[in-house]
Coordinates of C-alpha atoms in Angstrom, one line a residue:
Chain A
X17 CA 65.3 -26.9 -3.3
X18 CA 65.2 -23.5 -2.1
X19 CA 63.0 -21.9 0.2
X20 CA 59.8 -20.7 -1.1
X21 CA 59.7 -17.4 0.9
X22 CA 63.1 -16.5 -1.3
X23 CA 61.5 -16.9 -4.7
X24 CA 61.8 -14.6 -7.3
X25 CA 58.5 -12.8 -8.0
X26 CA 59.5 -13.4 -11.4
X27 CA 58.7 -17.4 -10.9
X28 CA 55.2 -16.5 -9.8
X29 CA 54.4 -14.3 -12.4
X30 CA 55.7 -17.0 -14.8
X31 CA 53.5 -19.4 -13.2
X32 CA 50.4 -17.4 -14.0
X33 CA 51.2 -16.8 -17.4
X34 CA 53.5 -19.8 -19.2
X35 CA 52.8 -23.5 -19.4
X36 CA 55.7 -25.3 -18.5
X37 CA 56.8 -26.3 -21.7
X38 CA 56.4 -22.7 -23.1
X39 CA 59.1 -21.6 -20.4
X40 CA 62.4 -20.8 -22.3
X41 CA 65.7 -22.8 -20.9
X42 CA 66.7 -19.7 -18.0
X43 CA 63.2 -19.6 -17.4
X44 CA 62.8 -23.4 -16.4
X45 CA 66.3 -23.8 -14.4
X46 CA 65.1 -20.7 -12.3
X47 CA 62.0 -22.6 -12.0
X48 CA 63.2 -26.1 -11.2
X49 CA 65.4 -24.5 -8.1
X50 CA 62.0 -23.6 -6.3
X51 CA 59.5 -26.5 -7.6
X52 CA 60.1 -29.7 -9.4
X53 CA 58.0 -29.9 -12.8
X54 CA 55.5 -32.0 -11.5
X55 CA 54.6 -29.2 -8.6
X56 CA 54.9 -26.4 -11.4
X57 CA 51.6 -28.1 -13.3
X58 CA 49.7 -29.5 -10.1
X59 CA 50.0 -24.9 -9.1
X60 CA 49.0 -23.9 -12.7
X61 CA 46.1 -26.4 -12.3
X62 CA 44.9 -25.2 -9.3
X63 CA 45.5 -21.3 -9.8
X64 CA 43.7 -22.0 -13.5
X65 CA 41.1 -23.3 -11.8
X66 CA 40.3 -21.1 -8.8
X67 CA 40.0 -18.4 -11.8
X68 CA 37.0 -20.1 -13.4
X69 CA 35.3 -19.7 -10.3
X70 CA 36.3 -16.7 -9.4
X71 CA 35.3 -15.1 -12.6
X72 CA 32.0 -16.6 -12.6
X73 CA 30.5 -14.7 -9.5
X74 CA 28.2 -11.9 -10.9
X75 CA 28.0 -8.6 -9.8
X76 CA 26.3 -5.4 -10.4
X77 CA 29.0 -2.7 -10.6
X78 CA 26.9 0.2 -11.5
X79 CA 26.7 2.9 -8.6
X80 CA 23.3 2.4 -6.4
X81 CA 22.0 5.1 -5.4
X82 CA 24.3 5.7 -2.0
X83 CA 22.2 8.6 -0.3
X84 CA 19.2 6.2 -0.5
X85 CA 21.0 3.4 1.0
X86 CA 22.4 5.6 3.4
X87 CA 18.8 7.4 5.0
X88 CA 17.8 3.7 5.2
X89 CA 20.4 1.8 7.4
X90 CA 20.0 5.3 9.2
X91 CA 16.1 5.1 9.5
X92 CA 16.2 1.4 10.5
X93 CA 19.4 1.8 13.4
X94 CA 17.5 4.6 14.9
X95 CA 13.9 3.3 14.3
X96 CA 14.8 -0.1 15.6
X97 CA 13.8 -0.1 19.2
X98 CA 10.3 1.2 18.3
X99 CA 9.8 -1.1 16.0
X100 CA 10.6 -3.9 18.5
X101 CA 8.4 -2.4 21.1
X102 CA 5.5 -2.3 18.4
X103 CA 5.9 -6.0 17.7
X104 CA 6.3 -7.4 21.3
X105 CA 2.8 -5.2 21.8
X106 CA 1.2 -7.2 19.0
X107 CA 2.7 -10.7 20.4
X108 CA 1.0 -9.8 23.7
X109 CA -2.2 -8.6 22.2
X110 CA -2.3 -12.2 20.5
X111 CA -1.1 -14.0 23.1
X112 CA -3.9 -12.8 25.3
X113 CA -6.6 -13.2 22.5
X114 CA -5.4 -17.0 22.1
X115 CA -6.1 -17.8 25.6
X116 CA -9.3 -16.0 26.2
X117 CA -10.4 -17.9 22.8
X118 CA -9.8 -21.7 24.6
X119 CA -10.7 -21.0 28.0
X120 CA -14.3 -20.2 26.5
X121 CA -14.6 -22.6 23.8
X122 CA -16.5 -25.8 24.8
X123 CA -15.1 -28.8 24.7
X124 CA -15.9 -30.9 21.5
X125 CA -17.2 -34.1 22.9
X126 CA -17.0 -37.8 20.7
X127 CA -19.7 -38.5 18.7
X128 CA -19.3 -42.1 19.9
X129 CA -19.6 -41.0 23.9
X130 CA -22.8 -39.3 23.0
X131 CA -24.1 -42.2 20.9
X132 CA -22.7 -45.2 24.2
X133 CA -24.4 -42.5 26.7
X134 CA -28.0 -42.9 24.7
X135 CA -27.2 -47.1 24.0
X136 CA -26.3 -47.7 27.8
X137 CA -29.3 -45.4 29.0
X138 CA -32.1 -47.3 26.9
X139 CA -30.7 -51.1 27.9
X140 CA -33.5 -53.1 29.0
X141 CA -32.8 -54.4 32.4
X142 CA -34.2 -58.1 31.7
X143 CA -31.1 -57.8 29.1
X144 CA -28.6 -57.0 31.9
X145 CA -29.2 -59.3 34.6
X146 CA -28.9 -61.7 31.5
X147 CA -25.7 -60.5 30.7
X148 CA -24.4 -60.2 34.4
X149 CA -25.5 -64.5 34.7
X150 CA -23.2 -65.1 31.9
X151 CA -19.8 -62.7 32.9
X152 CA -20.5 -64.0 36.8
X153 CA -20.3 -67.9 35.6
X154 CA -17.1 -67.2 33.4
X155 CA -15.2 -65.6 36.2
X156 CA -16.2 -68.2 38.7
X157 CA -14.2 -70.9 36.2
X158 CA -10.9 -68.1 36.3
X159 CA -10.5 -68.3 39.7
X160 CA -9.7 -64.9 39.9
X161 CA -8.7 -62.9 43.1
X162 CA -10.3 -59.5 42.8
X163 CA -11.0 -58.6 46.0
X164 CA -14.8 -58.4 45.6
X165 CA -17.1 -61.3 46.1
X166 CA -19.0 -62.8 43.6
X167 CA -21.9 -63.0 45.1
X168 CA -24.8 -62.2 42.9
X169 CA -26.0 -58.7 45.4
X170 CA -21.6 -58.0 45.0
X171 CA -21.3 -58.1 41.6
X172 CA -20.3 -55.0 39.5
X173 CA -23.0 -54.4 37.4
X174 CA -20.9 -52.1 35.1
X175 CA -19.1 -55.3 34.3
X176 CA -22.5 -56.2 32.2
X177 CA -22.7 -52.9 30.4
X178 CA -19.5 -53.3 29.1
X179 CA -19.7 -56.5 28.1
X180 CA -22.7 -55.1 26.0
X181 CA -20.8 -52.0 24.7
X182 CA -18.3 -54.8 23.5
X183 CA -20.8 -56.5 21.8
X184 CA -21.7 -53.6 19.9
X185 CA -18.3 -53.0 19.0
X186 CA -17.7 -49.2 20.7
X187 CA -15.1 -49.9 23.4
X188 CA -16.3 -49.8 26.8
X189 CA -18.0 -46.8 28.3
X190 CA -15.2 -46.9 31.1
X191 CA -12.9 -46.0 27.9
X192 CA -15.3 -43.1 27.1
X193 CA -15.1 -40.7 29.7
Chain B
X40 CA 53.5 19.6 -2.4
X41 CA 50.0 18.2 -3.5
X42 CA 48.9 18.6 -7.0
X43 CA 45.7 21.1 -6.1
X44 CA 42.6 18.9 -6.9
X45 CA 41.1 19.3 -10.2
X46 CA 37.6 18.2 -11.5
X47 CA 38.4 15.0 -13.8
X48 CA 37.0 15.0 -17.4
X49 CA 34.4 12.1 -18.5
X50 CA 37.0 11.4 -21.1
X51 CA 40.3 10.6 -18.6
X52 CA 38.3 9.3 -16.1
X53 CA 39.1 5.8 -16.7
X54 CA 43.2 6.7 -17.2
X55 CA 43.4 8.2 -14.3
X56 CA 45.4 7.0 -10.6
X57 CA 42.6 5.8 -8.1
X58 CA 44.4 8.8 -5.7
X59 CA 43.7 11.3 -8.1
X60 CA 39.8 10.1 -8.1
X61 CA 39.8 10.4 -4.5
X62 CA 41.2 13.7 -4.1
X63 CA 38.6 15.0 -6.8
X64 CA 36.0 13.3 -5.3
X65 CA 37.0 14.6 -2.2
X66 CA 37.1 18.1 -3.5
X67 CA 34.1 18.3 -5.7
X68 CA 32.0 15.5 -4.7
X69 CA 30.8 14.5 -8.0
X70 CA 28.8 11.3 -8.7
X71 CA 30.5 10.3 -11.6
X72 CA 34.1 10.1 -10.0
X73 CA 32.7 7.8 -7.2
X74 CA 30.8 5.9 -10.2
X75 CA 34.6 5.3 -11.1
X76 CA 35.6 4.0 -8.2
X77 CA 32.8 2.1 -7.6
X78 CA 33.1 0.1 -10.3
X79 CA 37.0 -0.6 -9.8
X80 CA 36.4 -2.1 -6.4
X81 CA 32.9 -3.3 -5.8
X82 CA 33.3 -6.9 -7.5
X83 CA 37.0 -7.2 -5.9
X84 CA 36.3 -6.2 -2.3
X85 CA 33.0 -8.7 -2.6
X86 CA 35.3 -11.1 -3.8
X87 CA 37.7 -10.8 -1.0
X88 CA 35.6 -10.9 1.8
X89 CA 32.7 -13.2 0.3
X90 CA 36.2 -15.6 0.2
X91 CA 37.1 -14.8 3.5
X92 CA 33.6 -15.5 4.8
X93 CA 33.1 -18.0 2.3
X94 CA 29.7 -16.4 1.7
X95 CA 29.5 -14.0 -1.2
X96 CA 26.4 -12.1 -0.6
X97 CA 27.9 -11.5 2.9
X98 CA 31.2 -10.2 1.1
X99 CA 28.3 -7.8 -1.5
X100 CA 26.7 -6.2 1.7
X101 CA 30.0 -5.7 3.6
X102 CA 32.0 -4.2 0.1
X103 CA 28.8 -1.9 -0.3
X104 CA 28.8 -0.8 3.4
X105 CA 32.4 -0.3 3.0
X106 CA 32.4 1.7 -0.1
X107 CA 29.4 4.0 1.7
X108 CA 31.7 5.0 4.0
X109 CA 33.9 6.3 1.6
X110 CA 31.5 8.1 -0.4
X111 CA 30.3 9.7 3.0
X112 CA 34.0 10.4 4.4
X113 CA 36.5 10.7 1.2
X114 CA 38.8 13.0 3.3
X115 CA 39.4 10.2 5.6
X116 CA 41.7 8.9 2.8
X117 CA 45.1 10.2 2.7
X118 CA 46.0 10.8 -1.3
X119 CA 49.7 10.2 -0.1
X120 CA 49.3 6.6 0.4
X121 CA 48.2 3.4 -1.8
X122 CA 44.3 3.9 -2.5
X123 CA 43.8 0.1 -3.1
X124 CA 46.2 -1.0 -0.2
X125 CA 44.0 1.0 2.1
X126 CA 40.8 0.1 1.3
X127 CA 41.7 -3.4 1.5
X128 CA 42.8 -2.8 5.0
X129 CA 39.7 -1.2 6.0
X130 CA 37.8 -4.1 4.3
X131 CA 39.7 -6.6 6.2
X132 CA 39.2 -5.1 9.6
X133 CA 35.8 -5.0 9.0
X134 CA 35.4 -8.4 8.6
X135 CA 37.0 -8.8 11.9
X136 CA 34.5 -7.3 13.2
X137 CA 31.7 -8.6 11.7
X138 CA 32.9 -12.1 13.3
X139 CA 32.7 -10.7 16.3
X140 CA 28.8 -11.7 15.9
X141 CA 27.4 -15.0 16.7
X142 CA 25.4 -14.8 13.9
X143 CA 28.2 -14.1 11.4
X144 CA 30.0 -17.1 12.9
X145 CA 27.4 -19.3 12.3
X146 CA 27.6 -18.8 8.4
X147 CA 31.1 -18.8 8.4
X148 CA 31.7 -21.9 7.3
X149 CA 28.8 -22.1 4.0
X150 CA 30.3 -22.5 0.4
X151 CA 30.4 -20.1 -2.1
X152 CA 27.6 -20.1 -4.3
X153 CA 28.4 -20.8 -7.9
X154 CA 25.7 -21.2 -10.7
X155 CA 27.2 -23.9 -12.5
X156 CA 27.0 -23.6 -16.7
X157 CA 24.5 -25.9 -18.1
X158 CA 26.7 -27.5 -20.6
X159 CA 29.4 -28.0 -18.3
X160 CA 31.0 -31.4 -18.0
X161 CA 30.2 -33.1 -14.8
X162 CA 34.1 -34.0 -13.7
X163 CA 34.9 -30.3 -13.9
X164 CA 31.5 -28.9 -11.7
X165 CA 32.9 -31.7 -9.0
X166 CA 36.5 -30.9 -9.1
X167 CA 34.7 -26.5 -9.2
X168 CA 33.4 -27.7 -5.5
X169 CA 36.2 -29.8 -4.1
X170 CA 38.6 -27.1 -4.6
X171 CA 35.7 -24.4 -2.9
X172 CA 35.6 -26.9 -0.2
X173 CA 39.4 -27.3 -0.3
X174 CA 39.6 -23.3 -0.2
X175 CA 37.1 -22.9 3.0
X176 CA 39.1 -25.4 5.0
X177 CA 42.4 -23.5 4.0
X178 CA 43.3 -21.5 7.3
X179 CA 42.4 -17.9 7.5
X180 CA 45.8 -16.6 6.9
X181 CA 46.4 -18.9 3.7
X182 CA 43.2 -18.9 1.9
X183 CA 43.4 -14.5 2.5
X184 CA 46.8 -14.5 1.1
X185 CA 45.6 -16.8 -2.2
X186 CA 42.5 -14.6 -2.8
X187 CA 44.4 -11.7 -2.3
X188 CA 47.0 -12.8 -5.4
X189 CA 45.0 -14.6 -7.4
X190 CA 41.3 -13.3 -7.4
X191 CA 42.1 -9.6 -6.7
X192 CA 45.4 -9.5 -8.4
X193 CA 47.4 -7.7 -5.9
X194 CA 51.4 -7.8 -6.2
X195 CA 53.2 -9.6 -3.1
X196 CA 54.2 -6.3 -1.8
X197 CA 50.9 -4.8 -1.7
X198 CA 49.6 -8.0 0.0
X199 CA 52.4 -7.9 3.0
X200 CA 51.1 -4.4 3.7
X201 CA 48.0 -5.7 4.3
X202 CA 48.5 -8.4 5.8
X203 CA 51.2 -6.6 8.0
X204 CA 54.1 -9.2 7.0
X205 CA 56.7 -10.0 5.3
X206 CA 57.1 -10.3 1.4
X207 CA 58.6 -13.4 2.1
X208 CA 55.8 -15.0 4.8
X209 CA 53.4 -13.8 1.8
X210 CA 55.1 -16.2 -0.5
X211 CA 55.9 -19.0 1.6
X212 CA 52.1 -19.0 2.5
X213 CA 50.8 -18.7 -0.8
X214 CA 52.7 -21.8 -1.8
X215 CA 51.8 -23.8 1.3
X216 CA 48.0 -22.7 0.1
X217 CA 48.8 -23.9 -3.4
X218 CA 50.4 -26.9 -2.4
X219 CA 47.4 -28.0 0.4
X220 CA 45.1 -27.2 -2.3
X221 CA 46.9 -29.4 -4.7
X222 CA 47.3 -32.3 -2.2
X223 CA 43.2 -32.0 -0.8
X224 CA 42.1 -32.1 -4.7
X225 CA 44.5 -35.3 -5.8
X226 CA 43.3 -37.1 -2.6
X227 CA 39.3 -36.8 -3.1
X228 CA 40.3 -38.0 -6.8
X229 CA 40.9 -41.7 -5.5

């Protein structure tokens, strides 16, 4: 076959316009000395079909109204550094306002701290030495190495009041706070 | 010597040369002579460069920006050369520019939109993408010299001027686009 940049215009213009079974018998041997058959319908298919698409974008051809369009790119180009100034103003007005706001806005405190702070201050003490007999007695059986005797006068007496708190199902205060 | 401009009738408008429109437009500046050529080139320069960029309401604002500059500056046309080969031209280095942007860049590579017809048969919408998809993975070169015949119509010899090559590189790449088009839409049938 010959080479493609060589080819007659007139093949290209037929492969726009004629199926290849329409093409007369000059038509088709001028043809077949560029493309075989096969190549000739796979083009027409592809050409065919890039023209749906490209037919179906829309546009609006009517004139717009230039001189408007014209003042506004020119308004905005030259308007554009003020208008950038304006808004990094406004960011830093914010900006300021936000932290202001948090720094004096107490903190919101757990209901549930509140609620272990009033359990834990109205324990009766009877209750807690109770309490410390029983956690004292269950480490003793652990063995466990804490680095502070367990002597009654050494115990933590913390340990107790969470042992309560678990009772009553709120965590332990050390959680809390 | 120059035919001496003359104010173009309502009636020949649409008859006459895109060269004559110019020069009267250039002359007397009237609204419905632009309107004219407006409406010749608006869709096809959107076309071209919404192709090229592969984003058609990129190629809108760039073919109205274009043709803004031509309402504004008509005497930069010379009458003595091809109208549509030159505003082509301009249109094509002015999407070399526009890549110059990151921005731009970064849309380079989106689809065309197109609103598919309700009662369209589903092989045919799929087969619509793959060949858009094909198209924005052409090269630059190939896909510009496709569009260039087959969505704005422009003979080979118009299309080597803007392009600045040969007639014979134009057709050489135009089949290798046909032919990688071909080959990418046979390969995602299978």
């Amino acid at each position: 076959m010959k080479e493609m940049n060589d080819i007659p215009n007139e093949v290209l213009t037929l492969l726009e316009s004629k199926a290849f079974n329409e093409l007369t018998k000059e038509e088709q041997s001028l043809v077949l000395s560029y493309v075989s058959e096969k190549d000739y319908k796979d083009y027409q298919s592809v050409i065919h079909d890039f023209k749906a698409i490209d037919s179906a974008l829309e546009f609006d051809d009517s004139l717009p109204d230039l001189e408007t369009t014209a003042a506004a790119k020119e308004t905005r180009s030259k308007s554009n550094p003020i208008y950038r100034l304006a808004a990094g103003f406004v960011i830093l007005i914010l900006g300021g306002l936000t932290i202001w706001d948090l720094s004096n806005k107490p903190l919101d405190i757990d209901e549930n701290v509140v609620e272990m702070q009033e359990k834990t201050q109205s324990i009766d003490p009877r209750l807690v030495e109770m309490r410390m007999e029983i956690v004292k007695q269950s480490i003793e059986t652990e063995e466990i190495q804490i680095g502070t005797s367990l002597a009654n006068e050494d115990f933590p007496e913390d340990i107790a009041l969470e042992f309560d708190a678990l009772m009553m199902g709120g965590g332990t205060t050390r959680d809390n706070f | 010597m120059q035919a001496k401009p003359k104010m173009i009738s309502i009636n020949g408008i649409k008859s006459t040369s895109d060269e004559e429109l110019m020069r009267s437009f250039s002359q007397f500046k009237d609204e419905t002579t632009f309107a004219e050529i407006y409406k010749r080139y608006f869709a096809s320069l959107s076309k071209y460069i919404g192709w090229l960029s592969s984003n058609i309401e990129q190629g809108k604002d760039i073919a109205q920006n274009i043709l803004l500059k031509v309402y504004q500056e008509p005497s930069a046309f010379d009458a003595s050369r091809n109208f549509k080969v030159w505003l082509f031209s301009i249109a094509k280095n002015q999407w070399k520019n526009e890549l110059r942007s990151d921005a731009i860049k970064e849309k380079y590579l989106q689809n065309l939109r197109v609103v598919p017809e309700e009662e369209e048969p589903k092989d045919e919408m799929e087969n619509k993408v793959l060949l858009k998809k094909a198209l924005a993975k052409l090269s630059e070169n190939h896909r510009e010299i496709f569009v260039l015949k087959y969505s704005n119509n422009l003979t080979i010899k118009e299309i080597s001027k803007i392009c600045a090559c040969s007639e014979g590189t134009v057709k050489s790449r135009l089949f290798y686009a046909m032919k990688y088009l071909k080959d990418q839409l046979k390969t995602k049938e299978y």
